[in-house]
PDB file of C-alpha atoms and ligand atoms in Angstrom:
ATOM      1  CA  MET Y   1     114.476 134.270 123.222  1.00 41.00           C
ATOM      2  CA  SER Y   2     114.472 130.526 123.792  1.00 48.00           C
ATOM      3  CA  ASN Y   3     116.968 129.156 126.265  1.00 55.00           C
ATOM      4  CA  PRO Y   4     120.201 128.939 124.192  1.00 52.00           C
ATOM      5  CA  SER Y   5     120.835 125.435 125.549  1.00 62.00           C
ATOM      6  CA  GLU Y   6     117.467 124.316 124.084  1.00 64.00           C
ATOM      7  CA  GLU Y   7     118.846 125.070 120.630  1.00 76.00           C
ATOM      8  CA  ARG Y   8     121.582 122.548 121.299  1.00 93.00           C
ATOM      9  CA  TRP Y   9     119.115 119.657 121.578  1.00 96.00           C
ATOM     10  CA  PHE Y  10     116.943 117.814 119.050  1.00 97.00           C
ATOM     11  CA  TYR Y  11     113.970 116.030 120.611  1.00 96.00           C
ATOM     12  CA  GLU Y  12     111.666 113.509 118.925  1.00 97.00           C
ATOM     13  CA  VAL Y  13     108.431 113.626 120.874  1.00 95.00           C
ATOM     14  CA  PHE Y  14     106.363 110.433 120.598  1.00 92.00           C
ATOM     15  CA  PRO Y  15     102.981 111.513 122.024  1.00 92.00           C
ATOM     16  CA  GLN Y  16     101.339 108.084 121.476  1.00 89.00           C
ATOM     17  CA  ALA Y  17     103.670 106.697 124.110  1.00 91.00           C
ATOM     18  CA  GLY Y  18     104.175 109.814 126.217  1.00 94.00           C
ATOM     19  CA  THR Y  19     107.905 109.619 125.524  1.00 94.00           C
ATOM     20  CA  SER Y  20     110.571 111.705 123.871  1.00 95.00           C
ATOM     21  CA  PHE Y  21     114.179 111.085 122.917  1.00 96.00           C
ATOM     22  CA  GLY Y  22     116.813 113.800 122.676  1.00 97.00           C
ATOM     23  CA  LEU Y  23     120.236 114.180 121.098  1.00 97.00           C
ATOM     24  CA  GLU Y  24     122.624 117.066 121.625  1.00 97.00           C
ATOM     25  CA  VAL Y  25     123.220 118.763 118.273  1.00 97.00           C
ATOM     26  CA  THR Y  26     125.957 121.130 117.137  1.00 96.00           C
ATOM     27  CA  SER Y  27     124.288 122.282 113.923  1.00 96.00           C
ATOM     28  CA  LYS Y  28     121.397 121.803 111.503  1.00 97.00           C
ATOM     29  CA  LEU Y  29     123.037 120.888 108.216  1.00 97.00           C
ATOM     30  CA  HIS Y  30     119.976 120.910 105.952  1.00 98.00           C
ATOM     31  CA  SER Y  31     116.218 121.334 105.910  1.00 98.00           C
ATOM     32  CA  GLU Y  32     113.716 121.107 103.045  1.00 98.00           C
ATOM     33  CA  LYS Y  33     110.112 120.231 102.314  1.00 98.00           C
ATOM     34  CA  SER Y  34     109.924 117.574  99.610  1.00 97.00           C
ATOM     35  CA  SER Y  35     106.633 116.685  97.906  1.00 96.00           C
ATOM     36  CA  PHE Y  36     106.097 114.133 100.694  1.00 95.00           C
ATOM     37  CA  GLN Y  37     107.716 115.257 103.935  1.00 96.00           C
ATOM     38  CA  THR Y  38     110.105 117.604 105.729  1.00 97.00           C
ATOM     39  CA  ILE Y  39     113.684 116.348 105.582  1.00 98.00           C
ATOM     40  CA  ASP Y  40     116.075 117.635 108.269  1.00 98.00           C
ATOM     41  CA  ILE Y  41     119.720 116.684 108.694  1.00 98.00           C
ATOM     42  CA  TYR Y  42     121.573 117.464 111.934  1.00 98.00           C
ATOM     43  CA  GLN Y  43     125.112 117.063 113.180  1.00 98.00           C
ATOM     44  CA  THR Y  44     124.926 115.598 116.680  1.00 98.00           C
ATOM     45  CA  THR Y  45     127.598 115.620 119.379  1.00 97.00           C
ATOM     46  CA  THR Y  46     127.752 111.870 119.980  1.00 98.00           C
ATOM     47  CA  PHE Y  47     125.619 110.063 117.319  1.00 98.00           C
ATOM     48  CA  GLY Y  48     127.143 111.516 114.154  1.00 98.00           C
ATOM     49  CA  LYS Y  49     124.794 112.844 111.492  1.00 98.00           C
ATOM     50  CA  LEU Y  50     121.045 112.402 111.967  1.00 98.00           C
ATOM     51  CA  MET Y  51     118.259 112.225 109.342  1.00 98.00           C
ATOM     52  CA  VAL Y  52     114.779 113.239 110.507  1.00 98.00           C
ATOM     53  CA  LEU Y  53     111.592 112.977 108.401  1.00 96.00           C
ATOM     54  CA  ASP Y  54     108.576 114.990 109.546  1.00 96.00           C
ATOM     55  CA  GLY Y  55     110.141 115.214 112.999  1.00 95.00           C
ATOM     56  CA  CYS Y  56     110.740 111.446 113.275  1.00 95.00           C
ATOM     57  CA  ILE Y  57     114.291 110.104 113.564  1.00 97.00           C
ATOM     58  CA  MET Y  58     115.153 107.813 110.621  1.00 97.00           C
ATOM     59  CA  VAL Y  59     118.904 107.248 110.679  1.00 97.00           C
ATOM     60  CA  SER Y  60     121.878 108.111 112.871  1.00 98.00           C
ATOM     61  CA  GLU Y  61     125.439 107.395 111.840  1.00 98.00           C
ATOM     62  CA  ARG Y  62     126.146 105.742 115.195  1.00 98.00           C
ATOM     63  CA  ASP Y  63     123.464 103.045 115.390  1.00 98.00           C
ATOM     64  CA  HIS Y  64     121.862 102.584 111.939  1.00 98.00           C
ATOM     65  CA  PHE Y  65     123.869  99.368 111.425  1.00 98.00           C
ATOM     66  CA  ILE Y  66     121.715  97.480 113.939  1.00 98.00           C
ATOM     67  CA  TYR Y  67     118.513  98.277 112.051  1.00 98.00           C
ATOM     68  CA  HIS Y  68     119.847  97.803 108.525  1.00 98.00           C
ATOM     69  CA  GLU Y  69     121.476  94.459 109.400  1.00 98.00           C
ATOM     70  CA  MET Y  70     118.453  93.103 111.303  1.00 98.00           C
ATOM     71  CA  ILE Y  71     115.897  94.090 108.658  1.00 98.00           C
ATOM     72  CA  THR Y  72     118.046  92.380 105.979  1.00 98.00           C
ATOM     73  CA  HIS Y  73     120.090  89.349 107.061  1.00 98.00           C
ATOM     74  CA  PRO Y  74     117.565  87.214 108.989  1.00 98.00           C
ATOM     75  CA  GLY Y  75     115.238  87.216 105.948  1.00 98.00           C
ATOM     76  CA  LEU Y  76     117.953  86.602 103.377  1.00 98.00           C
ATOM     77  CA  PHE Y  77     119.506  83.776 105.422  1.00 98.00           C
ATOM     78  CA  THR Y  78     116.056  82.231 105.864  1.00 98.00           C
ATOM     79  CA  HIS Y  79     115.300  82.095 102.129  1.00 98.00           C
ATOM     80  CA  PRO Y  80     116.974  79.043 100.533  1.00 98.00           C
ATOM     81  CA  ASN Y  81     118.446  81.049  97.625  1.00 98.00           C
ATOM     82  CA  PRO Y  82     117.513  84.778  97.568  1.00 98.00           C
ATOM     83  CA  ARG Y  83     118.249  85.962  94.023  1.00 98.00           C
ATOM     84  CA  ARG Y  84     115.637  88.692  93.468  1.00 98.00           C
ATOM     85  CA  VAL Y  85     114.996  91.180  96.299  1.00 98.00           C
ATOM     86  CA  ALA Y  86     112.698  94.222  96.468  1.00 98.00           C
ATOM     87  CA  ILE Y  87     113.016  96.984  99.066  1.00 98.00           C
ATOM     88  CA  ILE Y  88     109.969  99.184  99.537  1.00 98.00           C
ATOM     89  CA  GLY Y  89     110.980 102.455 101.204  1.00 97.00           C
ATOM     90  CA  GLY Y  90     114.613 102.315 102.334  1.00 97.00           C
ATOM     91  CA  GLY Y  91     115.468 105.679 100.788  1.00 97.00           C
ATOM     92  CA  ASP Y  92     118.581 106.142 102.946  1.00 98.00           C
ATOM     93  CA  CYS Y  93     120.042 103.085 101.074  1.00 98.00           C
ATOM     94  CA  GLY Y  94     121.392 101.372 104.221  1.00 98.00           C
ATOM     95  CA  THR Y  95     119.205  98.305 103.681  1.00 98.00           C
ATOM     96  CA  LEU Y  96     120.179  98.184  99.989  1.00 98.00           C
ATOM     97  CA  LYS Y  97     123.857  98.125 101.007  1.00 98.00           C
ATOM     98  CA  GLU Y  98     123.261  95.131 103.290  1.00 98.00           C
ATOM     99  CA  VAL Y  99     121.263  93.227 100.635  1.00 98.00           C
ATOM    100  CA  LEU Y 100     124.054  93.736  98.073  1.00 98.00           C
ATOM    101  CA  LYS Y 101     126.563  92.061 100.427  1.00 98.00           C
ATOM    102  CA  HIS Y 102     124.875  88.698  99.613  1.00 98.00           C
ATOM    103  CA  ASP Y 103     126.660  87.175  96.585  1.00 97.00           C
ATOM    104  CA  ASN Y 104     123.620  85.056  95.624  1.00 96.00           C
ATOM    105  CA  VAL Y 105     121.511  88.204  95.116  1.00 98.00           C
ATOM    106  CA  GLU Y 106     121.310  88.827  91.357  1.00 98.00           C
ATOM    107  CA  ALA Y 107     118.953  91.820  91.347  1.00 98.00           C
ATOM    108  CA  VAL Y 108     117.591  94.247  93.925  1.00 98.00           C
ATOM    109  CA  THR Y 109     115.027  96.960  93.202  1.00 98.00           C
ATOM    110  CA  GLN Y 110     114.439  99.776  95.678  1.00 98.00           C
ATOM    111  CA  ILE Y 111     111.053 101.499  95.450  1.00 98.00           C
ATOM    112  CA  GLU Y 112     111.260 104.770  97.415  1.00 98.00           C
ATOM    113  CA  ILE Y 113     108.444 107.304  97.047  1.00 97.00           C
ATOM    114  CA  ASP Y 114     110.651 110.329  97.802  1.00 98.00           C
ATOM    115  CA  GLU Y 115     113.765 110.746  95.647  1.00 98.00           C
ATOM    116  CA  ARG Y 116     114.912 113.623  97.852  1.00 98.00           C
ATOM    117  CA  VAL Y 117     115.549 111.196 100.726  1.00 98.00           C
ATOM    118  CA  THR Y 118     118.000 109.254  98.585  1.00 98.00           C
ATOM    119  CA  ARG Y 119     119.673 112.422  97.279  1.00 98.00           C
ATOM    120  CA  MET Y 120     120.086 113.711 100.850  1.00 98.00           C
ATOM    121  CA  SER Y 121     121.487 110.361 101.963  1.00 98.00           C
ATOM    122  CA  GLU Y 122     123.993 110.409  99.089  1.00 98.00           C
ATOM    123  CA  GLN Y 123     125.143 113.829 100.288  1.00 98.00           C
ATOM    124  CA  TYR Y 124     125.152 113.377 104.080  1.00 98.00           C
ATOM    125  CA  PHE Y 125     125.409 109.564 104.587  1.00 98.00           C
ATOM    126  CA  PRO Y 126     127.750 108.488 101.754  1.00 98.00           C
ATOM    127  CA  GLU Y 127     128.729 105.346 103.685  1.00 97.00           C
ATOM    128  CA  LEU Y 128     125.134 104.091 103.322  1.00 98.00           C
ATOM    129  CA  CYS Y 129     125.208 104.729  99.561  1.00 98.00           C
ATOM    130  CA  GLU Y 130     128.627 103.313  98.739  1.00 97.00           C
ATOM    131  CA  LEU Y 131     127.173 100.284  96.870  1.00 97.00           C
ATOM    132  CA  ASN Y 132     124.501 102.269  94.986  1.00 98.00           C
ATOM    133  CA  HIS Y 133     126.425 101.891  91.720  1.00 98.00           C
ATOM    134  CA  ASP Y 134     126.357  98.103  91.923  1.00 98.00           C
ATOM    135  CA  LYS Y 135     124.989  96.901  88.554  1.00 98.00           C
ATOM    136  CA  ARG Y 136     122.512  94.634  90.384  1.00 98.00           C
ATOM    137  CA  ALA Y 137     120.734  97.651  91.922  1.00 98.00           C
ATOM    138  CA  THR Y 138     117.715  99.378  90.347  1.00 98.00           C
ATOM    139  CA  PHE Y 139     116.104 102.517  91.799  1.00 98.00           C
ATOM    140  CA  ARG Y 140     112.446 103.389  91.302  1.00 98.00           C
ATOM    141  CA  PHE Y 141     111.063 106.585  92.825  1.00 98.00           C
ATOM    142  CA  GLU Y 142     107.370 105.835  93.147  1.00 97.00           C
ATOM    143  CA  ASP Y 143     104.698 104.668  95.579  1.00 96.00           C
ATOM    144  CA  GLY Y 144     105.351 101.102  96.693  1.00 96.00           C
ATOM    145  CA  ILE Y 145     101.625 100.551  97.098  1.00 95.00           C
ATOM    146  CA  LYS Y 146     101.068 101.120  93.380  1.00 96.00           C
ATOM    147  CA  TRP Y 147     104.302  99.371  92.329  1.00 97.00           C
ATOM    148  CA  ILE Y 148     103.462  96.069  94.077  1.00 97.00           C
ATOM    149  CA  LYS Y 149     100.126  95.791  92.250  1.00 95.00           C
ATOM    150  CA  ALA Y 150     101.961  95.653  88.909  1.00 96.00           C
ATOM    151  CA  GLN Y 151     104.291  92.790  89.956  1.00 97.00           C
ATOM    152  CA  PRO Y 152     103.630  89.477  88.199  1.00 98.00           C
ATOM    153  CA  ALA Y 153     102.970  86.542  90.555  1.00 98.00           C
ATOM    154  CA  GLY Y 154     106.059  84.839  91.925  1.00 98.00           C
ATOM    155  CA  THR Y 155     108.502  87.490  90.720  1.00 97.00           C
ATOM    156  CA  TRP Y 156     110.403  88.106  93.970  1.00 98.00           C
ATOM    157  CA  ASP Y 157     112.243  85.956  96.531  1.00 98.00           C
ATOM    158  CA  VAL Y 158     112.394  88.523  99.362  1.00 98.00           C
ATOM    159  CA  ILE Y 159     110.446  91.772  99.836  1.00 98.00           C
ATOM    160  CA  ILE Y 160     111.724  94.109 102.575  1.00 98.00           C
ATOM    161  CA  ILE Y 161     109.421  96.907 103.698  1.00 98.00           C
ATOM    162  CA  ASP Y 162     111.720  99.520 105.174  1.00 97.00           C
ATOM    163  CA  SER Y 163     109.122 102.232 105.624  1.00 91.00           C
ATOM    164  CA  THR Y 164     108.400 105.115 107.929  1.00 85.00           C
ATOM    165  CA  ASP Y 165     105.801 104.694 110.682  1.00 84.00           C
ATOM    166  CA  PRO Y 166     102.323 103.585 109.539  1.00 81.00           C
ATOM    167  CA  VAL Y 167     101.098 107.134 108.923  1.00 80.00           C
ATOM    168  CA  GLY Y 168     100.927 109.319 105.820  1.00 82.00           C
ATOM    169  CA  PRO Y 169     102.275 107.679 102.636  1.00 81.00           C
ATOM    170  CA  ALA Y 170     103.418 104.615 104.629  1.00 84.00           C
ATOM    171  CA  LYS Y 171     100.022 103.950 106.253  1.00 85.00           C
ATOM    172  CA  ASP Y 172      98.780 101.519 103.610  1.00 86.00           C
ATOM    173  CA  LEU Y 173     102.077  99.609 103.623  1.00 85.00           C
ATOM    174  CA  PHE Y 174     100.606  97.939 106.720  1.00 87.00           C
ATOM    175  CA  SER Y 175      97.216  97.134 105.102  1.00 88.00           C
ATOM    176  CA  ASP Y 176      96.120  93.572 104.345  1.00 91.00           C
ATOM    177  CA  GLN Y 177      95.472  94.540 100.722  1.00 93.00           C
ATOM    178  CA  PHE Y 178      99.109  95.542 100.347  1.00 95.00           C
ATOM    179  CA  LEU Y 179     100.355  92.468 102.224  1.00 96.00           C
ATOM    180  CA  SER Y 180      98.181  90.256 100.018  1.00 97.00           C
ATOM    181  CA  ALA Y 181      99.735  91.825  96.913  1.00 97.00           C
ATOM    182  CA  CYS Y 182     103.213  91.156  98.377  1.00 98.00           C
ATOM    183  CA  PHE Y 183     102.243  87.527  99.026  1.00 98.00           C
ATOM    184  CA  LYS Y 184     101.213  87.095  95.388  1.00 98.00           C
ATOM    185  CA  ALA Y 185     104.400  88.781  94.091  1.00 98.00           C
ATOM    186  CA  LEU Y 186     106.595  86.358  96.106  1.00 98.00           C
ATOM    187  CA  GLY Y 187     107.752  82.957  94.824  1.00 98.00           C
ATOM    188  CA  GLU Y 188     107.028  79.595  96.526  1.00 96.00           C
ATOM    189  CA  HIS Y 189     109.696  80.086  99.231  1.00 97.00           C
ATOM    190  CA  GLY Y 190     109.054  83.849  99.423  1.00 98.00           C
ATOM    191  CA  ILE Y 191     109.955  85.871 102.505  1.00 98.00           C
ATOM    192  CA  LEU Y 192     108.551  89.264 103.512  1.00 98.00           C
ATOM    193  CA  VAL Y 193     110.256  91.363 106.201  1.00 98.00           C
ATOM    194  CA  GLN Y 194     108.609  94.529 107.499  1.00 97.00           C
ATOM    195  CA  GLN Y 195     109.888  97.031 110.035  1.00 97.00           C
ATOM    196  CA  SER Y 196     107.315  96.590 112.794  1.00 96.00           C
ATOM    197  CA  GLU Y 197     107.908  99.316 115.409  1.00 95.00           C
ATOM    198  CA  SER Y 198     108.562  98.843 119.126  1.00 97.00           C
ATOM    199  CA  PRO Y 199     107.936  95.554 121.005  1.00 97.00           C
ATOM    200  CA  ILE Y 200     107.253  97.342 124.294  1.00 97.00           C
ATOM    201  CA  LEU Y 201     105.021 100.027 122.732  1.00 96.00           C
ATOM    202  CA  HIS Y 202     103.315  98.189 119.859  1.00 96.00           C
ATOM    203  CA  THR Y 203     103.078  94.439 120.513  1.00 95.00           C
ATOM    204  CA  HIS Y 204      99.424  94.777 121.535  1.00 95.00           C
ATOM    205  CA  SER Y 205      98.600  96.913 118.489  1.00 95.00           C
ATOM    206  CA  ILE Y 206     100.686  97.263 115.324  1.00 94.00           C
ATOM    207  CA  ILE Y 207     102.682  94.040 115.747  1.00 97.00           C
ATOM    208  CA  ARG Y 208      99.662  91.903 116.691  1.00 97.00           C
ATOM    209  CA  ASP Y 209      97.619  93.328 113.788  1.00 95.00           C
ATOM    210  CA  LEU Y 210     100.514  92.888 111.347  1.00 96.00           C
ATOM    211  CA  GLN Y 211     101.032  89.262 112.380  1.00 97.00           C
ATOM    212  CA  ARG Y 212      97.287  88.591 112.078  1.00 97.00           C
ATOM    213  CA  ASP Y 213      97.161  90.104 108.587  1.00 96.00           C
ATOM    214  CA  LEU Y 214     100.306  88.269 107.420  1.00 97.00           C
ATOM    215  CA  ASN Y 215      98.781  84.972 108.538  1.00 97.00           C
ATOM    216  CA  SER Y 216      95.434  85.813 106.946  1.00 97.00           C
ATOM    217  CA  VAL Y 217      96.918  86.625 103.520  1.00 97.00           C
ATOM    218  CA  GLY Y 218      98.566  83.187 103.468  1.00 97.00           C
ATOM    219  CA  PHE Y 219     102.043  83.231 105.049  1.00 98.00           C
ATOM    220  CA  ASN Y 220     102.593  79.994 106.963  1.00 96.00           C
ATOM    221  CA  HIS Y 221     105.284  81.215 109.362  1.00 98.00           C
ATOM    222  CA  VAL Y 222     105.261  84.702 110.944  1.00 98.00           C
ATOM    223  CA  HIS Y 223     107.777  85.847 113.541  1.00 98.00           C
ATOM    224  CA  THR Y 224     108.765  89.188 115.052  1.00 98.00           C
ATOM    225  CA  LEU Y 225     112.473  89.666 115.731  1.00 98.00           C
ATOM    226  CA  PRO Y 226     113.258  92.265 118.418  1.00 98.00           C
ATOM    227  CA  PHE Y 227     116.497  94.228 118.485  1.00 98.00           C
ATOM    228  CA  PRO Y 228     117.841  97.299 120.300  1.00 98.00           C
ATOM    229  CA  LEU Y 229     117.805 100.659 118.504  1.00 98.00           C
ATOM    230  CA  PRO Y 230     118.766 103.575 120.797  1.00 97.00           C
ATOM    231  CA  VAL Y 231     117.434 106.409 118.604  1.00 97.00           C
ATOM    232  CA  TYR Y 232     113.920 104.995 118.008  1.00 96.00           C
ATOM    233  CA  PRO Y 233     111.032 105.423 120.457  1.00 95.00           C
ATOM    234  CA  SER Y 234     111.600 103.181 123.541  1.00 96.00           C
ATOM    235  CA  GLY Y 235     115.090 102.223 122.244  1.00 97.00           C
ATOM    236  CA  TRP Y 236     113.739  98.775 121.278  1.00 98.00           C
ATOM    237  CA  TRP Y 237     112.613  97.968 117.731  1.00 98.00           C
ATOM    238  CA  SER Y 238     111.582  94.999 115.600  1.00 98.00           C
ATOM    239  CA  ALA Y 239     111.299  93.434 112.175  1.00 98.00           C
ATOM    240  CA  THR Y 240     108.482  91.001 111.428  1.00 98.00           C
ATOM    241  CA  MET Y 241     109.379  88.184 109.054  1.00 98.00           C
ATOM    242  CA  ALA Y 242     106.728  86.208 107.153  1.00 98.00           C
ATOM    243  CA  SER Y 243     107.644  83.051 105.248  1.00 98.00           C
ATOM    244  CA  LYS Y 244     105.611  81.023 102.762  1.00 98.00           C
ATOM    245  CA  SER Y 245     107.457  77.748 103.374  1.00 97.00           C
ATOM    246  CA  VAL Y 246     110.653  77.891 105.478  1.00 97.00           C
ATOM    247  CA  LYS Y 247     110.210  77.925 109.254  1.00 98.00           C
ATOM    248  CA  PRO Y 248     112.193  80.782 110.913  1.00 97.00           C
ATOM    249  CA  GLU Y 249     114.179  78.264 113.001  1.00 97.00           C
ATOM    250  CA  HIS Y 250     115.318  76.481 109.799  1.00 98.00           C
ATOM    251  CA  PHE Y 251     117.381  79.442 108.578  1.00 98.00           C
ATOM    252  CA  ARG Y 252     120.677  78.759 106.766  1.00 98.00           C
ATOM    253  CA  ASN Y 253     122.683  78.763 109.996  1.00 98.00           C
ATOM    254  CA  GLN Y 254     125.872  77.382 108.415  1.00 98.00           C
ATOM    255  CA  ASP Y 255     125.780  80.010 105.658  1.00 98.00           C
ATOM    256  CA  ALA Y 256     125.223  82.716 108.269  1.00 98.00           C
ATOM    257  CA  GLN Y 257     128.205  81.388 110.270  1.00 98.00           C
ATOM    258  CA  ASN Y 258     130.385  81.341 107.156  1.00 98.00           C
ATOM    259  CA  LYS Y 259     129.142  84.680 105.780  1.00 98.00           C
ATOM    260  CA  SER Y 260     131.663  86.310 103.423  1.00 96.00           C
ATOM    261  CA  PHE Y 261     130.924  89.895 104.535  1.00 98.00           C
ATOM    262  CA  ASP Y 262     131.373  92.091 107.602  1.00 98.00           C
ATOM    263  CA  THR Y 263     128.574  93.026 109.946  1.00 98.00           C
ATOM    264  CA  HIS Y 264     128.653  94.906 113.260  1.00 98.00           C
ATOM    265  CA  TYR Y 265     125.551  93.528 114.974  1.00 98.00           C
ATOM    266  CA  TYR Y 266     124.175  90.534 113.033  1.00 98.00           C
ATOM    267  CA  ASN Y 267     125.737  87.095 113.312  1.00 98.00           C
ATOM    268  CA  HIS Y 268     124.273  83.576 113.405  1.00 98.00           C
ATOM    269  CA  SER Y 269     124.017  83.607 117.225  1.00 98.00           C
ATOM    270  CA  ILE Y 270     122.196  86.952 117.231  1.00 98.00           C
ATOM    271  CA  HIS Y 271     119.908  85.564 114.521  1.00 98.00           C
ATOM    272  CA  GLN Y 272     119.149  82.488 116.623  1.00 98.00           C
ATOM    273  CA  ALA Y 273     118.631  84.641 119.724  1.00 98.00           C
ATOM    274  CA  ALA Y 274     116.223  86.968 117.909  1.00 97.00           C
ATOM    275  CA  LEU Y 275     113.942  83.958 117.351  1.00 97.00           C
ATOM    276  CA  ALA Y 276     113.377  83.758 121.120  1.00 96.00           C
ATOM    277  CA  GLN Y 277     110.254  85.609 122.218  1.00 94.00           C
ATOM    278  CA  PRO Y 278     109.904  87.542 125.473  1.00 97.00           C
ATOM    279  CA  GLU Y 279     107.012  86.174 127.550  1.00 97.00           C
ATOM    280  CA  PHE Y 280     104.794  89.260 127.134  1.00 97.00           C
ATOM    281  CA  MET Y 281     105.127  88.968 123.343  1.00 97.00           C
ATOM    282  CA  LYS Y 282     104.356  85.228 123.411  1.00 95.00           C
ATOM    283  CA  LEU Y 283     101.245  85.845 125.503  1.00 95.00           C
ATOM    284  CA  THR Y 284     100.009  88.841 123.476  1.00 94.00           C
ATOM    285  CA  LEU Y 285     100.724  87.293 120.083  1.00 94.00           C
ATOM    286  CA  ALA Y 286      99.490  83.783 120.879  1.00 88.00           C
TER     287      ALA Y 286
HETATM  288  N1  SAM S   1     114.736 103.049 108.983  1.00 83.57           N
HETATM  289  C1  SAM S   1     113.636 103.962 108.981  1.00 83.57           C
HETATM  290  C2  SAM S   1     112.594 103.558 109.995  1.00 83.57           C
HETATM  291  O1  SAM S   1     112.573 102.416 110.435  1.00 83.57           O
HETATM  292  O2  SAM S   1     111.798 104.428 110.352  1.00 83.57           O
HETATM  293  C3  SAM S   1     113.005 104.044 107.639  1.00 83.57           C
HETATM  294  C4  SAM S   1     113.994 104.179 106.523  1.00 83.57           C
HETATM  295  S1  SAM S   1     113.507 105.020 105.114  1.00 83.57           S
HETATM  296  C5  SAM S   1     114.054 106.631 105.431  1.00 83.57           C
HETATM  297  C6  SAM S   1     111.741 105.087 105.165  1.00 83.57           C
HETATM  298  C7  SAM S   1     111.270 105.515 103.808  1.00 83.57           C
HETATM  299  O3  SAM S   1     109.964 105.041 103.506  1.00 83.57           O
HETATM  300  C8  SAM S   1     111.178 107.041 103.644  1.00 83.57           C
HETATM  301  O4  SAM S   1     112.245 107.482 102.842  1.00 83.57           O
HETATM  302  C9  SAM S   1     109.812 107.279 102.991  1.00 83.57           C
HETATM  303  O5  SAM S   1     109.852 108.264 101.981  1.00 83.57           O
HETATM  304  C10 SAM S   1     109.517 105.886 102.440  1.00 83.57           C
HETATM  305  N2  SAM S   1     108.086 105.628 102.158  1.00 83.57           N
HETATM  306  C11 SAM S   1     107.014 105.936 102.921  1.00 83.57           C
HETATM  307  N3  SAM S   1     105.873 105.547 102.317  1.00 83.57           N
HETATM  308  C12 SAM S   1     106.235 104.961 101.126  1.00 83.57           C
HETATM  309  C13 SAM S   1     105.510 104.354 100.062  1.00 83.57           C
HETATM  310  N4  SAM S   1     104.161 104.269 100.080  1.00 83.57           N
HETATM  311  N5  SAM S   1     106.202 103.848  99.011  1.00 83.57           N
HETATM  312  C14 SAM S   1     107.574 103.921  98.987  1.00 83.57           C
HETATM  313  N6  SAM S   1     108.321 104.500  99.969  1.00 83.57           N
HETATM  314  C15 SAM S   1     107.651 105.007 101.032  1.00 83.57           C
END
């Protein structure tokens, strides 16, 4: 018989870093094996509902806003006029909701390999899915790696890669072949934003390699924006933004200041601050 108190805790163990993160849970609301991964939904004591894929925390009700706002708004306020946006991954629909807040966006397509993630989010995280019926939104349930190859050159203004960690079906979303295909599918002022793991755990590995590959496939300006995220390994996460033409520091600051929608983490000052690089990142990424 396991210690009853152990059943009241969910732990994500992150062996690569020798860390784990735990949340007290009151119940397991759902569990299933989709064609791609195990999907578990918990009710936690202090972080609301929790979505876990193959044992890795994806979304908590309490802090998802930081991630969804920081993977979306810096890129969209850097592009001069983001009308056509693609989201690869993003099955919980939180990123889609943030993209749809931008009035200049005319069309957004979400390419999520696992439809069950979206169906589970609709059931357990309805607040993330509340804009899913927006007529500008299109859902495609297929592999983003195949989808991007079929995109005509210059089709998209912003591509957001809101994927799981670079393992399993998401592994090749970090490959230079995939990034090169994204570069071709983006227009002349195109912006790519990719979730890029933890600054303290991955600057010397995933982030450095991603920046190198983004530069090598042709992006002129590449920058990693750190932000806090309590439920992810190390509690510190990042999004790496790659721009064909606009320098990160030349983002539409006035538009960000005068934004017509609510956010709970992002604002123009946070955007500006996220362009500052901690010394260890500057040295490692130089
Ligand atoms: N915010 C989360 C994070 O940073 O870990 C990720 C959000 S979302 C749940 C990640 C999604 O990427 C998952 O639903 C997964 O099914 C999807 N995914 C993984 N590989 C994919 C691929 N090759 N094409 C499309 N979607 C993919």
